[in-house]
XYZ file of C-alpha atoms in Angstrom:
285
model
C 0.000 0.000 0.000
C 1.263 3.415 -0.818
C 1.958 6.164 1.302
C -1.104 8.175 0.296
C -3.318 5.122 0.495
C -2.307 4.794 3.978
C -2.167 8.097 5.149
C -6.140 8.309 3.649
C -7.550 5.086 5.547
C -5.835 7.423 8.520
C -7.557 10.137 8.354
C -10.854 8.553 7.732
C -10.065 6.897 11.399
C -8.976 10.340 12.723
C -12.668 12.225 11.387
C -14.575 8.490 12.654
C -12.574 9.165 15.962
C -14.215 12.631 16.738
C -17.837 11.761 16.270
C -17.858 8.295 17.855
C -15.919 5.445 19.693
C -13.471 3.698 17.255
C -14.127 -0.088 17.306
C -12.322 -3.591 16.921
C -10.852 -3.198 12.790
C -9.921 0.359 13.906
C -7.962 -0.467 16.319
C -6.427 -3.202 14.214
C -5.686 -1.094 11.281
C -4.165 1.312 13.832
C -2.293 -1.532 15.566
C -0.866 -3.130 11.963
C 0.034 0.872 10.709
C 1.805 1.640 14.272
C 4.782 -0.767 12.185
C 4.941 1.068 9.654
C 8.203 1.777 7.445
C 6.941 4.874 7.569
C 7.719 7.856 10.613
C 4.919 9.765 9.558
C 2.178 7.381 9.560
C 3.300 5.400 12.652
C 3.047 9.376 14.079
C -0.646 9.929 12.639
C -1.405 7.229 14.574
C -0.106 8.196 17.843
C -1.585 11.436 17.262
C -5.600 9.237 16.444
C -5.145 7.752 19.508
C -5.434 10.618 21.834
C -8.818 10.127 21.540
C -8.848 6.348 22.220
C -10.702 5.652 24.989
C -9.927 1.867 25.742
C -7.101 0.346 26.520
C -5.821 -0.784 23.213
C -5.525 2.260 22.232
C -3.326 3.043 25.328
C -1.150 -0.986 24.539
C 0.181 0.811 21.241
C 0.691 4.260 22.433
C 2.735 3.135 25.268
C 4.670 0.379 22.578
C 4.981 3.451 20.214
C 6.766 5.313 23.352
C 9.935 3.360 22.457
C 9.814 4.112 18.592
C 13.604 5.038 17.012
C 12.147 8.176 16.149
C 12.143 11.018 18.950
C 8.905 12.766 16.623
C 6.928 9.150 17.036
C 7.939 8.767 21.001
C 6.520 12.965 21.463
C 3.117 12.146 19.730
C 2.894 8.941 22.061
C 3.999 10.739 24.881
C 1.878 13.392 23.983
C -1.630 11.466 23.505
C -0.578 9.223 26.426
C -2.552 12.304 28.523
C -5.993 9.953 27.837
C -4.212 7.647 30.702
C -5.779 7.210 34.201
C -2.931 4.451 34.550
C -0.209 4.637 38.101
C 1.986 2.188 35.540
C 1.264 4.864 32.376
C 2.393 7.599 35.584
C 5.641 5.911 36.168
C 6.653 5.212 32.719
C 6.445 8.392 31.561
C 8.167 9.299 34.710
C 11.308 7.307 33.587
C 10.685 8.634 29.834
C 10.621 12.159 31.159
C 13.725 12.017 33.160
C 15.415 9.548 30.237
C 14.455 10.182 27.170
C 17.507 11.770 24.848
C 15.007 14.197 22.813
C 13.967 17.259 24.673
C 10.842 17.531 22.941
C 9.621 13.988 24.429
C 10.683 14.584 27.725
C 9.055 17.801 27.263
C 5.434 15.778 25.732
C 5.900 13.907 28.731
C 5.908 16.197 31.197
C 2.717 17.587 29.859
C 0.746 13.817 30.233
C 2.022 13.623 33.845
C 0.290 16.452 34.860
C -3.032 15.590 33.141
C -2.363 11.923 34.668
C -1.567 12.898 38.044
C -4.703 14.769 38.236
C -6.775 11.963 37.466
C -5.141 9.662 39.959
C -4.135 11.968 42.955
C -0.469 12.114 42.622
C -0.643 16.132 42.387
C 2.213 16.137 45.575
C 4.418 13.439 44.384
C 4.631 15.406 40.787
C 5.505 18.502 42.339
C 9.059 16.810 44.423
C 9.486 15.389 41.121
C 9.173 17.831 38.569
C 10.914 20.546 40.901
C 14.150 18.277 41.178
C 13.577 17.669 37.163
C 14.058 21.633 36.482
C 17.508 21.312 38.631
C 18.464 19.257 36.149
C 17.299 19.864 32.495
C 19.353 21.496 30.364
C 17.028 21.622 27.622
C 14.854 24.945 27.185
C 11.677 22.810 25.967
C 11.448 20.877 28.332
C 11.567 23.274 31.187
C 9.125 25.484 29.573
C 6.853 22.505 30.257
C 7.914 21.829 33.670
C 6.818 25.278 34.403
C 3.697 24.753 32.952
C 2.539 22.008 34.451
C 4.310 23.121 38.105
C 1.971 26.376 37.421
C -0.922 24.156 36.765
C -0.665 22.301 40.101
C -0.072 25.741 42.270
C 3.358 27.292 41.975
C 2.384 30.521 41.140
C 6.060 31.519 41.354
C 6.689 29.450 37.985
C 4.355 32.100 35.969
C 7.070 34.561 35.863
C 10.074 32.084 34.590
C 7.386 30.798 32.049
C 6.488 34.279 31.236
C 10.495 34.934 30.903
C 11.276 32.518 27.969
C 8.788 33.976 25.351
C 12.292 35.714 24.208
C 13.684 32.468 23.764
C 16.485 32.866 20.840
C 14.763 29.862 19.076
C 11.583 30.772 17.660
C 10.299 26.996 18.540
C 10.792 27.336 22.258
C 9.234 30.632 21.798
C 5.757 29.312 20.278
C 6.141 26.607 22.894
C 5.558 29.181 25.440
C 2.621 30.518 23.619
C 0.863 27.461 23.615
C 1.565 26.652 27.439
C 0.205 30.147 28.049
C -2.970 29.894 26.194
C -2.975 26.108 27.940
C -2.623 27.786 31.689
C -5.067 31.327 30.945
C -7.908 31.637 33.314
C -10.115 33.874 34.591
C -7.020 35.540 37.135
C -4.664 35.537 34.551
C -5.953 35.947 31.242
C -5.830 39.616 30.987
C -1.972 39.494 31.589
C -1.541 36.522 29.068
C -2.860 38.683 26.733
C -1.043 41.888 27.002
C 1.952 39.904 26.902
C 1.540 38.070 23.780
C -0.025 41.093 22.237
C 3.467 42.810 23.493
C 5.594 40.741 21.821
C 3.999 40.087 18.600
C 4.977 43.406 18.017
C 8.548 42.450 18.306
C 8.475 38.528 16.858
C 9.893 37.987 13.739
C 8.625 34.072 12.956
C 5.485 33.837 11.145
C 4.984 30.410 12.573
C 5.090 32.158 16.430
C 2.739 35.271 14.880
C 0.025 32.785 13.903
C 0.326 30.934 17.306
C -0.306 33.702 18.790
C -3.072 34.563 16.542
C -4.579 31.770 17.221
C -4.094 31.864 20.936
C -5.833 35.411 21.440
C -8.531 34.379 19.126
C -9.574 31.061 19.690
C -7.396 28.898 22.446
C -7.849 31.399 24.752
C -11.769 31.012 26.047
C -12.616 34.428 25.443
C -12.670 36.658 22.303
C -10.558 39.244 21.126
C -10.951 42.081 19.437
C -8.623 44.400 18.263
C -8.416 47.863 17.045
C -6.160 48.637 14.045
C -4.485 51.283 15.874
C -1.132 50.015 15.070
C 1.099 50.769 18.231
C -1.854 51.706 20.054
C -3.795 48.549 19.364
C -6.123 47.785 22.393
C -7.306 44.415 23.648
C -11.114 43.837 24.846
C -12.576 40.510 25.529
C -15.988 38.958 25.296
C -17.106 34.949 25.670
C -17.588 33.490 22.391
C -21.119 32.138 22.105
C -22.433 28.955 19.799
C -23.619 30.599 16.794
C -21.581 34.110 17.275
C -20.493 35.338 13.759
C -17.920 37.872 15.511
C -15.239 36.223 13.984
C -16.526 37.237 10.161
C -16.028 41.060 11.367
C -12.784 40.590 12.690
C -9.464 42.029 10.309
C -8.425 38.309 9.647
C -8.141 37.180 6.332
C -9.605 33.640 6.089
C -7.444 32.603 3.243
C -4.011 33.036 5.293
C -3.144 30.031 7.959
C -4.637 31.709 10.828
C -7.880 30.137 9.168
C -10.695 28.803 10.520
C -13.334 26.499 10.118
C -16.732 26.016 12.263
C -17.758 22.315 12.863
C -21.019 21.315 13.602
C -21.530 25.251 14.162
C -20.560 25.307 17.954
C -17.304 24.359 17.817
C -14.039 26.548 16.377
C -10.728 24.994 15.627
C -7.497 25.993 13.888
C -7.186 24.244 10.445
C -3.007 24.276 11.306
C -1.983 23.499 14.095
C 1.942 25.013 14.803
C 3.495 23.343 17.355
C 2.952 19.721 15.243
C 3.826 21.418 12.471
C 7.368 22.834 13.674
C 8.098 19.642 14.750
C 7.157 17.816 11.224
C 9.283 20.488 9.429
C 12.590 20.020 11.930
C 12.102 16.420 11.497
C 12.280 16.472 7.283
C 15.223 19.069 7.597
């Protein structure tokens, strides 16, 4: 079977995926593809399985962990956040701490947290991912570790998050944009804001520009609007509400890749989303 032919049967699993439970020949297709010769479909599939929601799902993703390819073992990492699993927990607790890509360790880091939420190891991750940041050298990964220590009530972590948006690699720098726009809340939003809207005026990458785009706009919970005031620009929110055509008289143009599309008209997603794609691009460099 060709590439293409593959990578369609895929995404017909993928769209199947978000409207209802995938069953027995999905998960076997999945299971057979998760060999594949190729990196990029045995990565489509650890990205499908995020929303898996049985445990066979879980079998490959955690087999797909030790892939040769560090893009392959992030995805796996990544959608490994579906877990409610204490062995899941400690493998990705050994994965995290020995793992030689940054960007898995980082992925990780990320499915702790939403793990030890779900089975009341909040305290334990906290020793652990504080003695973690003593030790990583990798920017990445301890822009995640700051997230997630945030996320379980070290406020103190906000600021050194806050601090590597001026990351000299533009990737780290989007990476922060995406853990802010994963953190914003009702006590923080309004600062999340002004700072992204702050340094867009200074970024340079169009692939950080659009993150941010699409953080103020959509990933964020509330809308904004801005003025085209240049300097001046001014940021006001509102909630965005099923059926709300706001974003038609906002100064977006809908044919650039901070498009978007309305599913089922109630809910909006990005049609690209950055942070996969940076990694895709590094990978075929």
């Amino acid at each position: 079977m060709k590439f293409r032919e593959k990578e369609k049967i895929l995404r017909q699993i993928e769209e199947k995926s978000y409207e209802e439970e995938l069953d027995e020949n999905d998960y076997k297709i999945l299971n057979e593809l998760s060999y594949d010769k190729e990196v990029m479909i045995r990565d489509l599939v650890a990205e499908i399985l995020v929303e898996s929601s049985n445990e066979n799902g879980e079998e490959i993703l955690l087999r797909l962990t030790n892939d040769k390819e560090w893009l392959v073992r992030a995805d796996a990492c990544d959608s490994l956040c579906i877990s409610e699993s204490v062995t899941t927990y400690n493998l990705l607790k050994k994965i995290a701490k020995k793992d030689t890509s940054g960007y898995v360790r980082g992925y990780a880091i990320l499915s702790l947290g939403d793990i030890a939420d779900k089975i009341n190891k909040e305290d334990e991750l906290l020793e652990y991912l504080e003695d973690r940041l003593k030790h990583e050298k990798v920017q990445f990964t301890k822009i995640n570790i700051c997230t997630v220590l945030y996320n379980l009530g070290r406020k103190e972590y906000f600021g050194k998050l806050l601090s590597m948006i001026n990351s000299k690699k533009y990737t780290n720098r989007g990476a922060v944009v995406n853990c802010l726009k994963y953190i914003a809340n009702e006590s923080n939003r309004d600062m999340i804001i002004n700072v992204l809207l702050e340094h867009k005026k200074k970024e340079t990458a169009m692939s950080v520009i659009y993150t941010i785009n699409d953080a103020i706009i959509l990933d964020i919970p509330f809308l904004v609007s801005l003025s085209t005031n240049g300097a001046n620009n001014q940021a006001t929110t509102k909630p965005i509400n099923k059926g709300d055509n706001t974003l038609s008289k906002l100064p977006i143009n809908l044919n650039t890749p901070t498009s978007f599309k309305r599913i089922n008209d109630a809910k909006i997603i990005p049609i690209i989303n950055i942070t996969k794609l940076s990694l895709r691009i590094f990978l075929l460099k």
